[in-house]
XYZ file of C-alpha atoms in Angstrom:
591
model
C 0.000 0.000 0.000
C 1.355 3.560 -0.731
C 1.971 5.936 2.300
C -0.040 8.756 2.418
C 1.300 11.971 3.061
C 0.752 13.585 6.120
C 0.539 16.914 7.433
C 3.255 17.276 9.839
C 3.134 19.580 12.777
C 6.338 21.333 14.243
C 7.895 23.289 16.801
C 10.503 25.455 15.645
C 12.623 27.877 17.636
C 14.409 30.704 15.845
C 17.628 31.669 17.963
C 19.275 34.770 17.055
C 22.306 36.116 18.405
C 21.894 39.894 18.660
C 25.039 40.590 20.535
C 27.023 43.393 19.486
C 29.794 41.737 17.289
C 26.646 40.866 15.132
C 25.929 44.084 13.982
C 29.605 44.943 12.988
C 30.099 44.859 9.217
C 32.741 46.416 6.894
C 32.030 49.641 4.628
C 29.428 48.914 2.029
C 28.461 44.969 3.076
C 25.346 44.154 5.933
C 25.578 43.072 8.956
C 25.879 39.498 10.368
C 22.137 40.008 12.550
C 20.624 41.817 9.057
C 21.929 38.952 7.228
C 20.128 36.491 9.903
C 16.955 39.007 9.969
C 16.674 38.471 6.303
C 16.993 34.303 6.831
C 14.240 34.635 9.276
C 11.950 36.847 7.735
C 12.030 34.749 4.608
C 11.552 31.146 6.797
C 8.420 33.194 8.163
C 7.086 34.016 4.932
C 6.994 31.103 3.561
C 5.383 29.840 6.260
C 2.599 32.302 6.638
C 1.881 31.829 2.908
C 1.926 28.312 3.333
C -0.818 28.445 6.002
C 1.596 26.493 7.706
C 0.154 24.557 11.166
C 3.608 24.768 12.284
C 4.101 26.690 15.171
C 6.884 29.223 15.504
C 8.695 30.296 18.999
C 11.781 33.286 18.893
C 14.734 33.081 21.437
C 17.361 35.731 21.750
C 20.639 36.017 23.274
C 22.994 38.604 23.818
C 20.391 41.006 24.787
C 20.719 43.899 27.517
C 18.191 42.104 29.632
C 17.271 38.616 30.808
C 14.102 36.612 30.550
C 13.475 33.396 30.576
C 12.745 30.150 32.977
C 15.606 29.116 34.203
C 18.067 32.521 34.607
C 18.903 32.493 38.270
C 21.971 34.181 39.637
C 24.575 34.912 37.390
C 23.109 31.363 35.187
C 21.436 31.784 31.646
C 21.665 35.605 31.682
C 21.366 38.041 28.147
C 18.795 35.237 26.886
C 15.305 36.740 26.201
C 12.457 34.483 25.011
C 10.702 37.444 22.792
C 7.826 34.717 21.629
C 6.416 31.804 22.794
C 5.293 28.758 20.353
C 2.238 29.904 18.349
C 1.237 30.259 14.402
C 3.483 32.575 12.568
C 1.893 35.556 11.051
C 2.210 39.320 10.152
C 2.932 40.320 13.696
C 5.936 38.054 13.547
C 7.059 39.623 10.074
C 6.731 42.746 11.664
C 8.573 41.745 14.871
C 11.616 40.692 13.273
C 11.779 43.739 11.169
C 11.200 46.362 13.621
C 11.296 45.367 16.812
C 14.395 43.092 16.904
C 17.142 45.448 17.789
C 20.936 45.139 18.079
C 21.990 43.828 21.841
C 24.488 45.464 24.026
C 25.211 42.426 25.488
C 27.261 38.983 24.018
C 25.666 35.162 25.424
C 27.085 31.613 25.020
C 24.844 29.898 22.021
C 25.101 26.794 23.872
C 23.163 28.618 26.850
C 20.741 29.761 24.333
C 20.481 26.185 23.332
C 19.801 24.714 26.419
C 17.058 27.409 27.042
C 15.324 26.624 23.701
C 15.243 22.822 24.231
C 13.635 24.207 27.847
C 10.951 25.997 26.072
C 10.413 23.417 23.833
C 9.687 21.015 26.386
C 7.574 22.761 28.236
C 5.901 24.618 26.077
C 5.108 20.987 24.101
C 4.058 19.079 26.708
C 0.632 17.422 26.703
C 0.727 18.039 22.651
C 1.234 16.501 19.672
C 3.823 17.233 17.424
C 6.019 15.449 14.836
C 8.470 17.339 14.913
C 10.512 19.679 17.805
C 13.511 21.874 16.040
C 15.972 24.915 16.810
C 17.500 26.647 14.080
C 20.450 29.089 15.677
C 21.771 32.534 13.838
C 24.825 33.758 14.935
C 28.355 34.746 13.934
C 29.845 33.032 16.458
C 31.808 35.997 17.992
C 30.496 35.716 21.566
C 32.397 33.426 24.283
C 31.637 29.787 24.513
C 32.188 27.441 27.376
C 32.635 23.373 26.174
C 31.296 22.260 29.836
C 27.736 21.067 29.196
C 28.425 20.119 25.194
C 28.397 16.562 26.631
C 24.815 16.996 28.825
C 23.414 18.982 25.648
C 24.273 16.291 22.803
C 22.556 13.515 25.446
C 19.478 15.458 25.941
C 19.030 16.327 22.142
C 19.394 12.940 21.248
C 17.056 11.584 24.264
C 14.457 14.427 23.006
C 14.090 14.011 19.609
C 14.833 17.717 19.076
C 17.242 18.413 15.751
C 19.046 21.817 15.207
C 20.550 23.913 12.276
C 22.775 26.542 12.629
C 23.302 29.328 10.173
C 26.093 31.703 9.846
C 28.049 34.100 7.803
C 30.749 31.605 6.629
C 30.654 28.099 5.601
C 30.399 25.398 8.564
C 33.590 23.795 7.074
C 36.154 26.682 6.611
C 39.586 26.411 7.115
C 40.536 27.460 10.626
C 43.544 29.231 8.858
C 41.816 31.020 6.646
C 38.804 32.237 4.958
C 38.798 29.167 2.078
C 36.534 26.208 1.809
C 37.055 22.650 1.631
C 36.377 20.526 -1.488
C 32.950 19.447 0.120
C 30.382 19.547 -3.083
C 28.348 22.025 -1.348
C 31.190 24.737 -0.166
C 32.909 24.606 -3.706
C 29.174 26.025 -5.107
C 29.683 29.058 -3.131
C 33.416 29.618 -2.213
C 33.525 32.171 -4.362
C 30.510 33.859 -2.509
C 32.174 35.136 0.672
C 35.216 37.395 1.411
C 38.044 35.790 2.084
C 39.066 37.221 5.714
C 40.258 35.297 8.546
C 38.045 33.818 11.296
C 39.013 35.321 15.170
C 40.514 33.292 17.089
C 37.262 33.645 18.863
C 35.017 32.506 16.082
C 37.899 29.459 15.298
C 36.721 28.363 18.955
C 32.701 28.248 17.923
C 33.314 26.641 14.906
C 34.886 24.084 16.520
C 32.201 23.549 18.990
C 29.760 23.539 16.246
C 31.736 21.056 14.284
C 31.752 18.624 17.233
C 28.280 19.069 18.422
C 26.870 18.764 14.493
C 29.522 15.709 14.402
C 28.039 13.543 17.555
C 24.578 14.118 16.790
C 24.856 12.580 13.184
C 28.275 11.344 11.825
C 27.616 11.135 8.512
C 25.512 13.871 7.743
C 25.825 16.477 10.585
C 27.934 18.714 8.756
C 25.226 19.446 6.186
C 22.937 20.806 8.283
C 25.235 24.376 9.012
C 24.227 26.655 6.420
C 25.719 30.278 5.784
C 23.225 32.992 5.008
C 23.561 33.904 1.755
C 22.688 30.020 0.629
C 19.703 29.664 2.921
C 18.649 32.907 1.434
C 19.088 31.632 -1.994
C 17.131 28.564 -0.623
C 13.863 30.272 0.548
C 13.902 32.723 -1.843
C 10.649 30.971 -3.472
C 7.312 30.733 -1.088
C 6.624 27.436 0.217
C 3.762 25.590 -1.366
C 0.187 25.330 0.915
C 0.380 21.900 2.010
C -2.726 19.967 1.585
C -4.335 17.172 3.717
C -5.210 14.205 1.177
C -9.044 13.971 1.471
C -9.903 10.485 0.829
C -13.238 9.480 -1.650
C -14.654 6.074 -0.478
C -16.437 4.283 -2.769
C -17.530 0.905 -4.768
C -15.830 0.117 -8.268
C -18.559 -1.927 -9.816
C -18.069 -4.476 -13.155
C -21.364 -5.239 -14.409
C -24.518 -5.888 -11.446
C -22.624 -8.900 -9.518
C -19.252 -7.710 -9.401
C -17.810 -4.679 -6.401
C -14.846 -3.954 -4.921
C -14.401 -1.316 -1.808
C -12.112 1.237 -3.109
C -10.357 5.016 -2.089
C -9.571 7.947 -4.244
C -7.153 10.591 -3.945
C -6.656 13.559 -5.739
C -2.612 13.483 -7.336
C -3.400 16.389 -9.467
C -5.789 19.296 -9.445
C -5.221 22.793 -10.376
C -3.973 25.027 -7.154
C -5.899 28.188 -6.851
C -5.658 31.175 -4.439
C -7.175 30.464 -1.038
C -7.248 34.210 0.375
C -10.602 35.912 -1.560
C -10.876 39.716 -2.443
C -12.735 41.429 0.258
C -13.784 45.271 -0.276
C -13.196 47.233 2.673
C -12.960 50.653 3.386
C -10.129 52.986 2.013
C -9.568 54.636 5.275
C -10.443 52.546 8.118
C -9.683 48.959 5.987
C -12.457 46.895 7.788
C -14.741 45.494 6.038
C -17.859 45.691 8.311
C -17.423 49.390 7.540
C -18.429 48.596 3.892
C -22.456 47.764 3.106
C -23.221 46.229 -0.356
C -26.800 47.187 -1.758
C -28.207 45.315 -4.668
C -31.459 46.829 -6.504
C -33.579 46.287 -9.060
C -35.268 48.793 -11.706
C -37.148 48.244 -14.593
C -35.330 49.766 -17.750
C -38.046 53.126 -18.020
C -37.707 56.436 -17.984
C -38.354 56.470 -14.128
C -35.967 53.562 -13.578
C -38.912 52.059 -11.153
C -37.718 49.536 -8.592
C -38.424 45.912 -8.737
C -38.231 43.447 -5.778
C -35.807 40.488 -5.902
C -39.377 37.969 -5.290
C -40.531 39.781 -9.029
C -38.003 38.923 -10.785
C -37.059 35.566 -12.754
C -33.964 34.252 -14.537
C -34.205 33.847 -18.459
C -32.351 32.098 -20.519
C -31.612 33.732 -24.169
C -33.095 31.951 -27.132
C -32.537 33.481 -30.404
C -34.014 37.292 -30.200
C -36.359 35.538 -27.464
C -36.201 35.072 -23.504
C -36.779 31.848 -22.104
C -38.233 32.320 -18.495
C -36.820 29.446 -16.558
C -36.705 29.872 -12.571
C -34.728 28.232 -9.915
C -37.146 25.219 -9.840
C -37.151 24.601 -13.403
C -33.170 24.484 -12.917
C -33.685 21.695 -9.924
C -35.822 19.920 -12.000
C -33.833 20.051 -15.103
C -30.441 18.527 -13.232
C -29.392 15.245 -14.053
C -30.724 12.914 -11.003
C -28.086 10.133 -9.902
C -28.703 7.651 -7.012
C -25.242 8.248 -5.306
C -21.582 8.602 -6.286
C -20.554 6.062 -8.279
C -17.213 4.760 -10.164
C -18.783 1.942 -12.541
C -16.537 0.403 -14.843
C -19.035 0.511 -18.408
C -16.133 -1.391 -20.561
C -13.201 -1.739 -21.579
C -10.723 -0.884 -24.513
C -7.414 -0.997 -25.765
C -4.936 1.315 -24.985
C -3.737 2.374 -27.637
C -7.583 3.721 -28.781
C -7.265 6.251 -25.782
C -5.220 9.415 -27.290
C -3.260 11.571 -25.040
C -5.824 14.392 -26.424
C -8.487 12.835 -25.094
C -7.255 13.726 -21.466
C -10.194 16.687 -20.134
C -11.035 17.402 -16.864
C -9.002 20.103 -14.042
C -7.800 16.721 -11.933
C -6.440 13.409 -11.851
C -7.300 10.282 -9.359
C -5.546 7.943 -8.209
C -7.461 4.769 -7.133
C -6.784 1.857 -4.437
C -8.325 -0.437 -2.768
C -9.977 0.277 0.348
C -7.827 -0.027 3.575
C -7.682 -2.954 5.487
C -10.047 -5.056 3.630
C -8.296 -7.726 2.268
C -11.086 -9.446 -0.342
C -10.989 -5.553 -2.032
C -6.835 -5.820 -2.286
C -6.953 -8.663 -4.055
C -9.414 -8.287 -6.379
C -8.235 -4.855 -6.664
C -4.773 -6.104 -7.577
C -6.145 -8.892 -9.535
C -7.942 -6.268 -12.074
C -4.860 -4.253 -12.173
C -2.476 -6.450 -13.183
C -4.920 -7.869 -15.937
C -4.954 -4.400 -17.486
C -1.442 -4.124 -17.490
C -0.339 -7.654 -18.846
C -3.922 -6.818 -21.639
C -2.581 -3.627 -22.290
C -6.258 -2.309 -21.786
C -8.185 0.309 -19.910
C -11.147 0.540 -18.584
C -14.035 3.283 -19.945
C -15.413 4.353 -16.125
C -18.338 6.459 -15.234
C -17.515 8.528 -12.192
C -19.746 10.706 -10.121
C -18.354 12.717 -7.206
C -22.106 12.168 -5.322
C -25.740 12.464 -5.929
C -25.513 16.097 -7.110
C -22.467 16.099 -9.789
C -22.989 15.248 -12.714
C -21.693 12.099 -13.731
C -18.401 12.305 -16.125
C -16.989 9.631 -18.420
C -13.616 8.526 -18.163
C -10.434 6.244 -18.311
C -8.983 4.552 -15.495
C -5.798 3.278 -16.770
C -3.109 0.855 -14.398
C -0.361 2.151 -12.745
C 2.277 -0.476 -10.835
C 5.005 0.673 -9.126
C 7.198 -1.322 -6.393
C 6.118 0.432 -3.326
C 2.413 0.300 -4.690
C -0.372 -0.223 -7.285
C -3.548 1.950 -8.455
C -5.610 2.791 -11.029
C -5.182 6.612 -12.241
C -8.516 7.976 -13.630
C -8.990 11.039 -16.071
C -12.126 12.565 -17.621
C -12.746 11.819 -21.181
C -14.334 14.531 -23.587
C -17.961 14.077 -24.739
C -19.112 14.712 -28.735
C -19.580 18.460 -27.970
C -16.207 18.870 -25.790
C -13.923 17.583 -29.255
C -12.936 19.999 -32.277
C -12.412 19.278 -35.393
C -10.950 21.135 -37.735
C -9.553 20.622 -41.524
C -6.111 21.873 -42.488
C -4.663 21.710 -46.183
C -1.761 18.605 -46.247
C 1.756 20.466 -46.548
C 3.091 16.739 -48.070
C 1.050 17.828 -51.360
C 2.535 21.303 -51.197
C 5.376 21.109 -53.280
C 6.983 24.792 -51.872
C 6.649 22.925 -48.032
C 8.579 19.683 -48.661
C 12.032 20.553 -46.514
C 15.553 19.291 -48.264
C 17.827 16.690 -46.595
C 19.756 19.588 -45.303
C 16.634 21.468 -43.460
C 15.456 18.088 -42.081
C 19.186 17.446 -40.480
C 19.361 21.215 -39.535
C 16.255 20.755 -37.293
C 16.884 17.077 -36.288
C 20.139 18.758 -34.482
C 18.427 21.599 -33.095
C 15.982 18.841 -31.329
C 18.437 17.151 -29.814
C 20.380 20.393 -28.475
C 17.765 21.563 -26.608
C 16.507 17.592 -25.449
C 16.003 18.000 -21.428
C 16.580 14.578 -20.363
C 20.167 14.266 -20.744
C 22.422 10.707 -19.818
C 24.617 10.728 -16.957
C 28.320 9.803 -17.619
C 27.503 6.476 -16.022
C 25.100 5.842 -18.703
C 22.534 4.489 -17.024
C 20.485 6.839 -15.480
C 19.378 10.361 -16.890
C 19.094 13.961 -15.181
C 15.827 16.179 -15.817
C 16.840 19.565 -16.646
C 13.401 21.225 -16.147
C 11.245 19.613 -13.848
C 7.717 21.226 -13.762
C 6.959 19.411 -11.133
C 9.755 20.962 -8.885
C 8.674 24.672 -10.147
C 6.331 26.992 -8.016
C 3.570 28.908 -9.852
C 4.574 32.057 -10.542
C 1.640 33.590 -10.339
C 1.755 32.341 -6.249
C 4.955 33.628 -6.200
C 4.333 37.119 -7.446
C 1.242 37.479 -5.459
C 2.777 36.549 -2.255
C 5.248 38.898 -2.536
C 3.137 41.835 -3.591
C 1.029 40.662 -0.627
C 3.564 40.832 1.636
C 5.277 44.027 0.572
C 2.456 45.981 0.773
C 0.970 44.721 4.711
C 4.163 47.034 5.670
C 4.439 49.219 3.659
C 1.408 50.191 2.321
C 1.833 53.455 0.489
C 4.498 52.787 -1.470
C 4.457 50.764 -5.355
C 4.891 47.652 -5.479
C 8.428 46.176 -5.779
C 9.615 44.790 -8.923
C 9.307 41.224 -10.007
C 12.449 39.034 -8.671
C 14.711 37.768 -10.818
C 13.978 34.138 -9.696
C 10.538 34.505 -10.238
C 11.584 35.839 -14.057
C 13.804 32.910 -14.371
C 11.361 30.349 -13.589
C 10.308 29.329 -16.879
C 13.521 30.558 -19.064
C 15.251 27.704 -21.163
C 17.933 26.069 -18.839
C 21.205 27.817 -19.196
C 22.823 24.877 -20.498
C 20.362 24.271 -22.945
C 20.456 27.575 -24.583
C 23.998 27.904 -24.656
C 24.455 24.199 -26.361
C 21.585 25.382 -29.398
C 23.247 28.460 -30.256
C 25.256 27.002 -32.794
C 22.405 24.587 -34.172
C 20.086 27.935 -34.639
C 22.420 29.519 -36.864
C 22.577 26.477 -39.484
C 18.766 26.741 -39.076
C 18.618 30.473 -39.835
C 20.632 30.207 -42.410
C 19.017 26.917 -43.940
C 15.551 28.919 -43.549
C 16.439 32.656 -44.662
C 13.430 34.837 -44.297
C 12.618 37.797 -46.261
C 10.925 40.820 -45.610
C 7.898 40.912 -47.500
C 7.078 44.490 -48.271
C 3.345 46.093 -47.501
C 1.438 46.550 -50.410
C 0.196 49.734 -51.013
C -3.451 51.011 -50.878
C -4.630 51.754 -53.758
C -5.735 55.488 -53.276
C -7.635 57.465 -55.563
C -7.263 61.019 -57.285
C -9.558 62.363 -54.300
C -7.511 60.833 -51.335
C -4.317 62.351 -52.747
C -5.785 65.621 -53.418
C -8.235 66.233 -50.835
C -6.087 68.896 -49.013
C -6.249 71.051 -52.115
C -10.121 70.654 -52.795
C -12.389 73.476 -51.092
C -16.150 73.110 -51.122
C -18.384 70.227 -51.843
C -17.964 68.543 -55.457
C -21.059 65.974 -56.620
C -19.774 63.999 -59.978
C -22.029 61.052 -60.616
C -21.959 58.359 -63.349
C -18.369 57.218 -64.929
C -18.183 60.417 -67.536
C -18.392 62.583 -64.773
C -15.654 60.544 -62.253
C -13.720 60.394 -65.494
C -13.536 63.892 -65.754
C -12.890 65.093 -62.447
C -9.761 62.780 -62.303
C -8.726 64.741 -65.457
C -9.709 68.083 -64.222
C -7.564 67.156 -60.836
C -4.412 65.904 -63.247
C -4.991 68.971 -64.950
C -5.136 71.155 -61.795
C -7.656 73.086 -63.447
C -9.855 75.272 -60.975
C -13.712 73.663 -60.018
C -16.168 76.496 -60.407
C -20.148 76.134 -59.803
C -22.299 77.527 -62.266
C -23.580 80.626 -60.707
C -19.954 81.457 -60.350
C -19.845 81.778 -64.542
């Protein structure tokens, strides 16, 4: 059986460093806490966009003051918990941009740790989550004290609760230096940070970081530090709304003697913006301020008002108007007992066209859960179709109310599961058909051996699938199904832009967004040459605009004064002569 997807709910704590070394920065480049500001405000985004159940808590340390549950004495001090776990939204976004100040103060990040997994345990307990997680900002230029690393990598491990850090250099720079390692992941952005020396200070938290990252996970620890400018470059796109997978229980029937329990999912459906349009007022920008009035009036001089009981829909007929009220409509609906997915025959293959496929979604269909009869038989009429190489012609109704829909459920086996995917099929009225003249009988339209190979080439320069140097396996150059609309994308960040700052235009699109659905870079680079043998095997030619014919009045009509009646050819004969002539016009009672 495939595993469904679940919506996962998490804790996350955001720890940011705001001590003073954070906000140094050299002429012309931003600061180490705007840097991490930036990081956050984007993680927030994404999740307020998302409509994210996650829950979000913010920790700082190095702050002037102290305040959280377990400073006593000189213990835990300069750590502030500035928001307890709860949904992120545009308070949060504001929070981090405005409120979120520079510290006077420096704090140990592995205090601040151990007062995050606090919170986190407290602030968790009696609830369910799937998932409890710190993700820690800082340039580590504050002291650090090794003593409880040991009690801190037990009680991580004991909780459950993971950590990132992020910070202004890679996690694996040289001590000596401000290089990289050859690690896959530092050599893509080596050349993205200045190369300045760590203090001996920040050689000491590195270090720290390294071993902590190191005993949690030895093989992949090290992946999970991440400097700012990547994680940036990371959740630069809005994070998809997640959806729960709403299941559609029902019985696929064969004929009047044959059922099987079965489930439905929806794999594809179009996504479409959640958050409706809402008129409020200008001024105060609630909507309760706002009252919508509808009225009636006849179309008279007096524009006399007509109540919403006297009226009745009509539906257009030729120059005629059908009435036809609301229970005419109830009465006119298709009537179906109940939903239904009943199989009405079956068909080759290789009959169903790929532009046949209709419809805004696509199902995919199992057997019902836990019953073992509807497996098998399930299974059974799967694997049938796939070893016939047939499909089966399905008529599918949502429930009594829909009307029902014709389509193809076709089999799908993979080795973690099996299913039938259904799509709608068009009806007579939903197909066009149109006629188009045969360019094979064109003799001007039949290509030479030299265009044909020209364009063959050009087809395989820009092919997207391209082989691996192992041979085996292939690499997707542009995965649609890895791209975010941009139409989301755009919208969020308009949306977002303009909840703080609200009087000023909206910023320009992003350059990621632009690049979304531009040919791959190594695509268009690797046609370039196969275009020009097309251009040149193709030449085009600029076809000049023919000219309007114009007559002797068009080209004269500047020059003509007063009103001029010639009728019959003679007389348009003549006045084209008289104008070639540029003889004066006179009226008779000017003789």
């Amino acid at each position: 059986m495939i595993k469904l997807l679940k919506l996962i709910k998490a804790a996350i704590v955001l720890c940011l460093d705001v001590g003073f070394p954070m906000s140094n920065s050299a002429f012309g480049e931003e600061s180490s806490l705007e840097q991490a500001k930036k990081v956050m405000t984007k993680f927030v985004q994404r999740q307020v966009f998302a409509e994210s159940k996650d829950e979000v808590a913010v920790v700082l340390f190095g702050t002037g003051g102290t305040r959280n549950a377990l400073a006593s004495g000189d213990q835990y001090q300069n750590i502030t918990v500035h928001r307890s776990l709860m949904l992120p939204d545009f308070d949060l976004l504001e929070d981090i941009q405005d409120t979120i100040k520079p510290g006077s103060e420096q704090a140990d990040f592995l205090d601040a740790i151990i007062v995050c997994m606090d919170l986190l345990q407290n602030e968790t307990l009696g609830k369910k989550y799937e998932k409890r997680h710190i993700e820690l900002f800082t340039d580590l230029s504050s002291p650090v004290s090794e003593d409880q690393l040991e009690i801190i990598i037990a009680n991580l491990k004991k909780t459950g609760i993971s950590i990132q850090f992020f910070l202004p250099f890679p996690g694996d720079v040289d001590d000596g230096g401000g290089d990289t390692s050859a690690s896959e992941r530092s050599q893509m952005h080596r050349n993205s940070f200045p190369k300045k020396a760590l203090t001996e200070q920040q050689k000491e938290g590195i270090h720290v970081v390294r071993k902590l990252m190191h005993t949690l996970d030895e093989e992949g620890g090290l992946e999970e530090i991440y400097t700012f400018r990547e994680s940036l470059e990371r959740l630069s796109m809005f994070k998809k709304i997640e959806r729960r997978p709403m299941a559609w229980p029902c019985q696929l029937t064969i004929g009047s003697n044959l059922s099987i329990r079965i489930v439905a999912y929806k794999s594809v459906t179009e996504e479409k913006v959640k958050k409706i349009w809402t008129v409020v007022d200008a001024k105060t920008l609630r909507k309760d301020d706002v009252q919508k009035e509808t009225v009636y009036c006849l179309n008279d001089d007096d524009e006399t008002e007509v109540q919403k009981d006297d009226t009745i829909q009509g539906f257009r007929y030729g120059s005629d108007i059908v009435p036809f009220s609301k229970e005419d409509e109830e009465q006119m609906k298709y009537k179906t007992e109940a939903k239904c997915f009943s199989v009405l025959g079956f068909s080759r293959s290789s009959q169903i066209q790929r532009h046949y496929y209709m419809g805004n979604q696509v199902l995919k269909v199992f057997a019902a859960k836990d019953d073992e009869n509807a497996a098998v038989a399930f299974s059974a009429l799967v694997h049938a179709l796939d070893e016939l190489k047939v499909v089966a012609i399905v008529r599918y109704a949502y429930d009594r109310r829909c009307n029902p829909q014709v389509g193809v459920a076709f089999p799908y086996i993979k080795d973690a599961y099996e299913c039938l995917i259904y799509v709608q099929l068009p009806y007579m009225e939903d197909l066009r058909q149109y006629l188009f003249s045969s360019l094979k009988n064109n003799k001007k339209c039949i290509p030479t051996a030299d265009q044909l190979s020209a364009v063959d080439s050009l087809i395989d320069s820009m092919n997207l699938v391209c082989e691996d140097d192992d041979g085996e396996t292939f690499e997707d150059l542009f995965k649609p199904s890895k791209i975010p609309n941009p139409h989301f994308q755009r919208l969020y960040q308009c949306l977002q832009h303009k909840a703080f700052h609200p009087n000023e235009p909206l910023p320009p699109i992003e350059q990621h967004i632009l690049e979304m659905l531009e040919m791959p870079r190594v695509v268009k680079e690797r046609c370039q040459a196969p275009l020009e043998k097309v251009k040149a095997l193709f030449p085009l030619r600029e076809v000049g605009k023919k000219k309007e014919e114009k007559t002797a009045q068009d080209i004269f009509k500047d020059k003509i004064t007063g009103s001029i009646r010639l009728e019959g050819t003679s007389g348009g004969f003549l006045f084209n002569l008289l104008l070639k002539a540029g003889s004066p016009m006179r009226s008779k009672q000017d003789k």
